[in-house]
Tab-separated table of C-alpha atoms in Angstrom:
chain	number	residue	atom	x	y	z
A	1	MET	CA	-19.962	46.315	-31.176
A	2	THR	CA	-17.351	45.922	-33.882
A	3	LEU	CA	-13.691	46.113	-32.942
A	4	LYS	CA	-11.627	47.890	-35.593
A	5	ASN	CA	-7.970	48.744	-36.147
A	6	ILE	CA	-6.622	47.019	-33.038
A	7	PRO	CA	-2.787	47.186	-33.020
A	8	ALA	CA	-1.382	43.743	-33.853
A	9	ASN	CA	2.026	42.835	-32.422
A	10	MET	CA	3.416	40.243	-34.861
A	11	ASN	CA	6.993	40.379	-33.501
A	12	GLY	CA	6.746	36.826	-32.138
A	13	TYR	CA	5.956	35.404	-35.597
A	14	LYS	CA	7.929	34.487	-38.701
A	15	LEU	CA	6.069	35.848	-41.716
A	16	MET	CA	6.863	34.406	-45.149
A	17	ILE	CA	5.275	35.614	-48.372
A	18	THR	CA	3.257	32.857	-50.056
A	19	GLU	CA	1.688	35.114	-52.716
A	20	ALA	CA	3.514	38.283	-53.760
A	21	PRO	CA	1.781	41.625	-53.172
A	22	ALA	CA	-0.758	42.557	-55.846
A	23	MET	CA	-3.360	45.247	-56.314
A	24	LYS	CA	-6.508	44.346	-54.367
A	25	MET	CA	-9.452	43.740	-56.704
A	26	ARG	CA	-13.188	43.362	-56.129
A	27	GLU	CA	-16.062	42.495	-58.450
A	28	ASN	CA	-18.583	45.304	-58.842
A	29	GLU	CA	-22.335	44.755	-59.186
A	30	ASN	CA	-21.856	44.015	-62.927
A	31	GLY	CA	-19.287	41.276	-62.239
A	32	VAL	CA	-16.390	43.398	-63.503
A	33	ALA	CA	-13.138	43.357	-61.499
A	34	GLU	CA	-12.066	46.801	-60.317
A	35	PRO	CA	-9.298	48.029	-57.991
A	36	VAL	CA	-10.122	48.529	-54.304
A	37	THR	CA	-9.331	52.022	-53.014
A	38	ASP	CA	-9.519	53.750	-49.659
A	39	ARG	CA	-11.753	56.778	-49.032
A	40	GLN	CA	-9.130	59.082	-50.552
A	41	GLY	CA	-8.966	56.991	-53.754
A	42	VAL	CA	-5.573	55.371	-52.991
A	43	ASN	CA	-5.204	51.849	-54.397
A	44	GLN	CA	-4.992	49.055	-51.828
A	45	PHE	CA	-2.777	45.976	-52.177
A	46	VAL	CA	-2.985	42.474	-50.722
A	47	VAL	CA	-0.283	39.961	-49.754
A	48	SER	CA	-0.610	36.373	-48.529
A	49	LEU	CA	1.690	35.406	-45.671
A	50	PHE	CA	2.402	32.182	-43.821
A	51	ALA	CA	2.520	33.164	-40.141
A	52	LYS	CA	4.242	30.817	-37.692
A	53	ARG	CA	4.924	31.593	-34.043
A	54	ARG	CA	8.588	31.518	-33.048
A	55	PRO	CA	8.923	28.947	-30.258
A	56	GLY	CA	10.719	29.942	-27.077
A	57	PRO	CA	13.431	27.790	-25.500
A	58	GLY	CA	12.015	24.336	-24.759
A	59	GLU	CA	8.679	25.100	-26.442
A	60	PHE	CA	7.042	23.029	-29.163
A	61	ALA	CA	6.915	24.640	-32.633
A	62	GLU	CA	3.194	25.105	-33.322
A	63	LYS	CA	1.587	24.878	-36.748
A	64	GLY	CA	1.347	28.087	-38.717
A	65	GLU	CA	-1.472	29.606	-40.711
A	66	GLU	CA	-1.825	31.523	-43.949
A	67	ILE	CA	-3.253	35.034	-43.625
A	68	LYS	CA	-4.092	37.722	-46.160
A	69	VAL	CA	-3.056	41.249	-45.285
A	70	THR	CA	-4.387	44.402	-46.941
A	71	LEU	CA	-1.589	46.923	-47.530
A	72	THR	CA	-2.496	50.618	-47.569
A	73	ALA	CA	0.169	51.414	-50.194
A	74	ASP	CA	2.254	49.720	-52.866
A	75	PRO	CA	5.016	47.864	-50.969
A	76	GLY	CA	7.475	48.315	-53.846
A	77	GLU	CA	9.924	45.829	-55.338
A	78	GLY	CA	11.728	42.934	-53.685
A	79	PHE	CA	8.825	41.187	-51.971
A	80	GLU	CA	8.634	37.886	-53.817
A	81	GLU	CA	7.266	34.497	-52.763
A	82	GLY	CA	9.475	32.948	-50.063
A	83	THR	CA	10.698	36.305	-48.694
A	84	TYR	CA	10.531	36.756	-44.898
A	85	VAL	CA	9.004	40.094	-43.923
A	86	GLN	CA	7.714	42.206	-41.071
A	87	LEU	CA	4.507	44.240	-41.170
A	88	VAL	CA	4.604	48.021	-40.716
A	89	ASP	CA	1.968	49.309	-38.267
A	90	ALA	CA	-0.159	46.136	-38.422
A	91	THR	CA	-3.739	46.208	-37.203
A	92	MET	CA	-6.596	43.725	-37.113
A	93	SER	CA	-10.351	44.221	-37.224
A	94	HIS	CA	-13.300	41.984	-36.491
A	95	TRP	CA	-15.861	41.649	-39.288
A	96	GLN	CA	-19.200	39.928	-39.634
A	97	ASN	CA	-21.902	39.720	-42.267
A	98	GLU	CA	-25.096	37.903	-43.169
A	99	ARG	CA	-26.037	36.673	-46.631
A	100	ASN	CA	-29.080	34.597	-47.454
A	101	GLY	CA	-29.611	33.776	-43.770
A	102	ARG	CA	-26.023	32.589	-43.251
A	103	PHE	CA	-23.802	34.426	-40.817
A	104	SER	CA	-20.013	34.576	-41.046
A	105	SER	CA	-17.347	36.457	-39.134
A	106	GLY	CA	-13.594	36.662	-38.828
A	107	ILE	CA	-10.524	38.817	-38.403
A	108	SER	CA	-9.020	40.945	-41.164
A	109	PHE	CA	-5.420	42.171	-41.133
A	110	ARG	CA	-4.116	45.508	-42.448
A	111	ALA	CA	-0.661	47.091	-42.517
A	112	ASN	CA	0.896	50.277	-43.856
A	113	GLY	CA	3.635	48.287	-45.601
A	114	LEU	CA	6.245	45.540	-45.540
A	115	THR	CA	9.907	45.509	-44.583
A	116	PRO	CA	12.404	42.669	-45.016
A	117	ALA	CA	12.770	40.593	-41.852
A	118	ALA	CA	15.900	41.273	-39.814
């Protein structure tokens, strides 16, 4: 069973851009980079964020982690490195694969866009 498109509530996290949004690229079978699109042919984008949980009163500030988020549309201008943002309609999906007898799995993040943090 693969869990897909689970709503992700990121309200309790500070999200800072560590790599500005860019068109998502993938190497084809010939080793040539080409844009990633959805089933309707719409270009996908990717942004790297540093996610750190906001501590509550009296809580210890935990370490954060860098995540990559696929964006379903061009987020537009104004989202540079160091900008704090919120994700629009964020979801996460479990993935797994096997190559050459080695198994790997993880969580991928997706959002419909970015907005500046309040």
